[in-house]
């Protein structure tokens, strides 16, 4: 148990009273309008400084020159085909990243929109793999207040006007609006998936306003958590002596970011009709109640040609506080011409009595039902299982959001409160734990269901249902049809309100892999049949390594991040794991060039866990990563084994993936070249640290292999495969002795067993294998004293010798206490690795060290004194705070800390018996194993007789 008073946290969070007056908090404390005690906070007038990207040293640049030239050529080649390369360090975003992010909108895998803490809608992840970072400034909430018979009026956009291009003279666009908010008395409070913006007397000194942003991210709710929608609940409190007429305005541009609104062919209407494929449709709406009147303006523009201009719209609201009711009868607008921007507006007006209170609710939904990948297949998004593929679904989505958000909030609070109310936990940890989950929304996840249409040339009676493959290389850009405005009556019925299902199965049914060639040429891959989901269909899930590294489900990184999925959405995690299990037994013999050395090889080797599930045709063209040949990486296969099986106790899942586990383990034997049971690295960066060379036995990969040997033997025992269990127990015994003899130096494990200058470096991640074992409920790999000694060494050197522990754990430190400058990655602090190291410390009773280590990431990334990386946590930063790869997957590993504190029931309830001790090695097995000459072997697709399974727990 974590004891109190252990942490060097300077204060309990940021008390809300330091940001919002106590009186305002008390007045807003109804209907959820008051922000929680534990939240990440900013004032709206806070400076959003530009972020500083890392740069390589001269020597690093010289060493990587050949790689850089080959990568540059590859990026240009992909661009010539209209595609974005998975890694492109040469093309920079027009909008420079700044410290301005906030809680993103929507559920998982339906496309996402981020929203900065000052209110701007930005980072548009609507099209898979593409991110438009620039804010669309027409998308705003505004307020108009009239008192004392109209003699006292206030009007303002509810966002500070700190934006380039605003306030131009004689502008008929949004610069003509009243950007009167200073932000000095307005604050933002974030606790993902909700956020509160409190306006304490801005712009009306006698009006307290809270805007609560709610998205349906609800653990274990696989339906509502897939919905592309958010709700904004405004709580209004009139502290003045006069009755106030308050009109809130939501404006929205027909755009998905970037220059999409200039492409033409967009149209607006109060209700939707769809013409093209695949469009993006938006719906903005407000609840009309007895006290709230809703009106709409279906179309306005920036120039005012053929319709109202932005200035005319604003002036009408200032004068009347509403639009004409007849606008609900308006038909479809004329399609926009090239270069023209169409916008729409919804107004909700109410009277607030002196010392009275009122609630006004807005909703936003977007519908992009089909995912169209650039090199092949089209899929339906997960939410279409419930709402259909019609663009009209945006109306139903926003209606349901407005009528269900209270239920969502109840479930969110039920999930979060046990952690938030735990007084033994540091305050910063509580809200950072939840806020790091932003990535599962903002990280461009896509959980599709499979389109029912058969692939071209497939047998209709043997439809593989693996998605519709397009023969044309089309781009998903124009024709973003948008529903602009909708009056939604509180408690109303859905039009055609029954749930609709457009796909019966999310799994793919097809022939066995060995028979699935369908006459393809020898250079084409065996068709990759999407794996079955198990007993309950939750759809497929893809999420990016990062917005700068566009690869789906990058496995070496997913190993760290997946603790969040396994804890909160375990069926999605098992679905991903089934996909990788199927991929292990798959081979793609198409040739690809590896950019690090210019050699070439086959895209996917049978028996190897792929690096990723692809970029432009996921599941069908894996390993988009092409810097190194990842079939020679030493950490991918070991990371695949056992943990999810142990965590869920799902025997059916275990039996399903067991053939792949056998193949993955046997594949690794080729890297045990001296027959001692332990794999060796090959003198290049053959693991997740893909710029950090390893020679011989490494602490990182060798430790993961030890954990995998123990895990595979234990899994085999539980599934009844005795020969495999004996085989890998013996290997574990042999390998463990070699590992300790070659790497243990008395206080920690050396980086590797080579003779290079950094072989004795202190690697922060040296005990990744032990972390893996402990998280899986397996016995420790080493004596507890050695584990704690190594962790303490990491804490004292990698953590505390770098700015007093205020940055996290640097990847490499020399024994003399200097940062390892071998390469750019050895000198970086990796955020997700730091969280993993902290989790390992918690698992071994080192609570003070664990939370202190992780707090460095909070201080550098999330605190007011840090570098501004909130809601865009990068892969890592240097000791001077320069980032690499914003919005990255690995920091989800903070959930490994929560996992360490509260292991899943399946692990807690497992028999407290060392299953390795129950695997008895027969004399014949020992003799046979000693006589085997270790050689390169192909994966064994048989692995076990079909009748071998029996449960022995």
PDB file of C-alpha atoms in Angstrom, residues 389-505:
ATOM      1  CA  UNK A 389     -23.756   4.959 -42.573  1.00  0.00           C
ATOM      2  CA  UNK A 390     -26.034   7.807 -43.618  1.00  0.00           C
ATOM      3  CA  UNK A 391     -24.738  11.316 -43.042  1.00  0.00           C
ATOM      4  CA  UNK A 392     -28.096  11.957 -41.403  1.00  0.00           C
ATOM      5  CA  UNK A 393     -26.655  10.092 -38.428  1.00  0.00           C
ATOM      6  CA  UNK A 394     -25.036  13.355 -37.305  1.00  0.00           C
ATOM      7  CA  UNK A 395     -28.513  14.568 -36.335  1.00  0.00           C
ATOM      8  CA  UNK A 396     -29.235  11.447 -34.324  1.00  0.00           C
ATOM      9  CA  UNK A 397     -25.797  11.546 -32.714  1.00  0.00           C
ATOM     10  CA  UNK A 398     -26.159  15.112 -31.495  1.00  0.00           C
ATOM     11  CA  UNK A 399     -29.708  14.443 -30.293  1.00  0.00           C
ATOM     12  CA  UNK A 400     -28.617  11.430 -28.253  1.00  0.00           C
ATOM     13  CA  UNK A 401     -25.684  13.349 -26.814  1.00  0.00           C
ATOM     14  CA  UNK A 402     -27.965  16.109 -25.564  1.00  0.00           C
ATOM     15  CA  UNK A 403     -30.338  13.633 -23.961  1.00  0.00           C
ATOM     16  CA  UNK A 404     -27.740  11.212 -22.515  1.00  0.00           C
ATOM     17  CA  UNK A 405     -24.881  13.373 -21.268  1.00  0.00           C
ATOM     18  CA  UNK A 406     -26.073  13.240 -17.642  1.00  0.00           C
ATOM     19  CA  UNK A 407     -25.876   9.444 -17.718  1.00  0.00           C
ATOM     20  CA  UNK A 408     -22.391   9.680 -19.197  1.00  0.00           C
ATOM     21  CA  UNK A 409     -21.285  11.994 -16.415  1.00  0.00           C
ATOM     22  CA  UNK A 410     -22.619   9.662 -13.740  1.00  0.00           C
ATOM     23  CA  UNK A 411     -20.588   6.801 -15.200  1.00  0.00           C
ATOM     24  CA  UNK A 412     -17.466   8.975 -15.552  1.00  0.00           C
ATOM     25  CA  UNK A 413     -17.684  10.079 -11.921  1.00  0.00           C
ATOM     26  CA  UNK A 414     -18.296   6.514 -10.729  1.00  0.00           C
ATOM     27  CA  UNK A 415     -15.070   5.519 -12.507  1.00  0.00           C
ATOM     28  CA  UNK A 416     -12.928   8.470 -11.397  1.00  0.00           C
ATOM     29  CA  UNK A 417     -14.037   9.153  -7.834  1.00  0.00           C
ATOM     30  CA  UNK A 418     -12.268   6.232  -6.108  1.00  0.00           C
ATOM     31  CA  UNK A 419      -8.953   7.551  -7.417  1.00  0.00           C
ATOM     32  CA  UNK A 420      -9.728  11.249  -6.937  1.00  0.00           C
ATOM     33  CA  UNK A 421     -10.834  10.705  -3.341  1.00  0.00           C
ATOM     34  CA  UNK A 422      -7.836   8.562  -2.390  1.00  0.00           C
ATOM     35  CA  UNK A 423      -5.951  10.846   0.012  1.00  0.00           C
ATOM     36  CA  UNK A 424      -2.849   8.652  -0.104  1.00  0.00           C
ATOM     37  CA  UNK A 425      -2.156   9.575  -3.729  1.00  0.00           C
ATOM     38  CA  UNK A 426      -0.282  12.721  -4.815  1.00  0.00           C
ATOM     39  CA  UNK A 427      -2.658  15.338  -6.179  1.00  0.00           C
ATOM     40  CA  UNK A 428      -0.730  15.833  -9.421  1.00  0.00           C
ATOM     41  CA  UNK A 429      -0.914  12.100 -10.105  1.00  0.00           C
ATOM     42  CA  UNK A 430      -4.697  11.954  -9.852  1.00  0.00           C
ATOM     43  CA  UNK A 431      -5.508  14.371 -12.631  1.00  0.00           C
ATOM     44  CA  UNK A 432      -2.454  13.619 -14.760  1.00  0.00           C
ATOM     45  CA  UNK A 433      -3.469   9.960 -14.766  1.00  0.00           C
ATOM     46  CA  UNK A 434      -6.804  10.839 -16.365  1.00  0.00           C
ATOM     47  CA  UNK A 435      -5.564  13.647 -18.575  1.00  0.00           C
ATOM     48  CA  UNK A 436      -2.905  11.470 -20.260  1.00  0.00           C
ATOM     49  CA  UNK A 437      -5.833   9.468 -21.667  1.00  0.00           C
ATOM     50  CA  UNK A 438      -6.387  12.347 -24.090  1.00  0.00           C
ATOM     51  CA  UNK A 439      -4.271  10.349 -26.568  1.00  0.00           C
ATOM     52  CA  UNK A 440      -6.909   7.666 -27.050  1.00  0.00           C
ATOM     53  CA  UNK A 441      -9.114  10.405 -28.506  1.00  0.00           C
ATOM     54  CA  UNK A 442      -6.640  12.910 -29.942  1.00  0.00           C
ATOM     55  CA  UNK A 443      -4.303  10.192 -31.218  1.00  0.00           C
ATOM     56  CA  UNK A 444      -6.500   9.505 -34.248  1.00  0.00           C
ATOM     57  CA  UNK A 445      -7.757   6.076 -33.286  1.00  0.00           C
ATOM     58  CA  UNK A 446     -10.034   4.285 -35.718  1.00  0.00           C
ATOM     59  CA  UNK A 447     -12.025   1.248 -34.543  1.00  0.00           C
ATOM     60  CA  UNK A 448     -13.869   0.210 -37.702  1.00  0.00           C
ATOM     61  CA  UNK A 449     -16.420  -2.432 -38.424  1.00  0.00           C
ATOM     62  CA  UNK A 450     -15.919  -4.272 -41.661  1.00  0.00           C
ATOM     63  CA  UNK A 451     -17.787  -3.168 -44.756  1.00  0.00           C
ATOM     64  CA  UNK A 452     -20.126  -5.929 -45.932  1.00  0.00           C
ATOM     65  CA  UNK A 453     -19.127  -5.531 -49.590  1.00  0.00           C
ATOM     66  CA  UNK A 454     -16.895  -8.373 -50.815  1.00  0.00           C
ATOM     67  CA  UNK A 455     -13.492  -7.669 -52.251  1.00  0.00           C
ATOM     68  CA  UNK A 456     -13.224  -7.559 -56.035  1.00  0.00           C
ATOM     69  CA  UNK A 457     -12.809 -11.043 -57.429  1.00  0.00           C
ATOM     70  CA  UNK A 458     -13.757 -12.776 -54.202  1.00  0.00           C
ATOM     71  CA  UNK A 459     -16.195 -15.658 -54.112  1.00  0.00           C
ATOM     72  CA  UNK A 460     -19.572 -14.386 -52.958  1.00  0.00           C
ATOM     73  CA  UNK A 461     -20.215 -17.626 -51.128  1.00  0.00           C
ATOM     74  CA  UNK A 462     -16.882 -17.377 -49.328  1.00  0.00           C
ATOM     75  CA  UNK A 463     -16.885 -13.667 -48.672  1.00  0.00           C
ATOM     76  CA  UNK A 464     -13.971 -12.789 -46.436  1.00  0.00           C
ATOM     77  CA  UNK A 465     -15.656  -9.565 -45.289  1.00  0.00           C
ATOM     78  CA  UNK A 466     -12.216  -8.060 -44.914  1.00  0.00           C
ATOM     79  CA  UNK A 467     -13.145  -4.623 -46.187  1.00  0.00           C
ATOM     80  CA  UNK A 468     -13.790  -3.129 -49.582  1.00  0.00           C
ATOM     81  CA  UNK A 469     -10.572  -2.707 -51.556  1.00  0.00           C
ATOM     82  CA  UNK A 470     -10.546   0.296 -53.852  1.00  0.00           C
ATOM     83  CA  UNK A 471      -8.823  -0.004 -57.206  1.00  0.00           C
ATOM     84  CA  UNK A 472      -8.475   3.768 -57.586  1.00  0.00           C
ATOM     85  CA  UNK A 473      -6.020   5.836 -55.624  1.00  0.00           C
ATOM     86  CA  UNK A 474      -8.554   8.434 -54.506  1.00  0.00           C
ATOM     87  CA  UNK A 475      -8.059  11.122 -51.925  1.00  0.00           C
ATOM     88  CA  UNK A 476     -10.577  11.771 -49.174  1.00  0.00           C
ATOM     89  CA  UNK A 477     -10.760  15.511 -49.210  1.00  0.00           C
ATOM     90  CA  UNK A 478     -13.546  17.561 -50.763  1.00  0.00           C
ATOM     91  CA  UNK A 479     -17.314  17.325 -50.360  1.00  0.00           C
ATOM     92  CA  UNK A 480     -17.434  17.802 -46.621  1.00  0.00           C
ATOM     93  CA  UNK A 481     -21.201  18.165 -46.397  1.00  0.00           C
ATOM     94  CA  UNK A 482     -22.281  19.669 -43.101  1.00  0.00           C
ATOM     95  CA  UNK A 483     -25.469  19.833 -41.154  1.00  0.00           C
ATOM     96  CA  UNK A 484     -25.230  23.294 -39.707  1.00  0.00           C
ATOM     97  CA  UNK A 485     -27.930  23.759 -37.132  1.00  0.00           C
ATOM     98  CA  UNK A 486     -30.666  21.814 -35.445  1.00  0.00           C
ATOM     99  CA  UNK A 487     -33.210  22.651 -32.776  1.00  0.00           C
ATOM    100  CA  UNK A 488     -33.353  19.656 -30.439  1.00  0.00           C
ATOM    101  CA  UNK A 489     -36.215  19.617 -27.987  1.00  0.00           C
ATOM    102  CA  UNK A 490     -35.247  18.289 -24.574  1.00  0.00           C
ATOM    103  CA  UNK A 491     -36.678  14.799 -24.157  1.00  0.00           C
ATOM    104  CA  UNK A 492     -37.790  14.474 -27.783  1.00  0.00           C
ATOM    105  CA  UNK A 493     -37.868  11.254 -29.752  1.00  0.00           C
ATOM    106  CA  UNK A 494     -35.381  10.268 -32.393  1.00  0.00           C
ATOM    107  CA  UNK A 495     -36.502  10.244 -35.958  1.00  0.00           C
ATOM    108  CA  UNK A 496     -36.442   6.564 -36.825  1.00  0.00           C
ATOM    109  CA  UNK A 497     -35.243   6.151 -33.296  1.00  0.00           C
ATOM    110  CA  UNK A 498     -34.554   2.441 -33.311  1.00  0.00           C
ATOM    111  CA  UNK A 499     -30.942   1.319 -33.238  1.00  0.00           C
ATOM    112  CA  UNK A 500     -29.700   0.397 -36.682  1.00  0.00           C
ATOM    113  CA  UNK A 501     -26.976  -2.105 -37.505  1.00  0.00           C
ATOM    114  CA  UNK A 502     -25.267  -2.073 -40.878  1.00  0.00           C
ATOM    115  CA  UNK A 503     -22.881  -4.930 -40.285  1.00  0.00           C
ATOM    116  CA  UNK A 504     -23.628  -8.246 -38.703  1.00  0.00           C
ATOM    117  CA  UNK A 505     -20.038  -9.110 -37.965  1.00  0.00           C
TER     118      UNK A 505
END
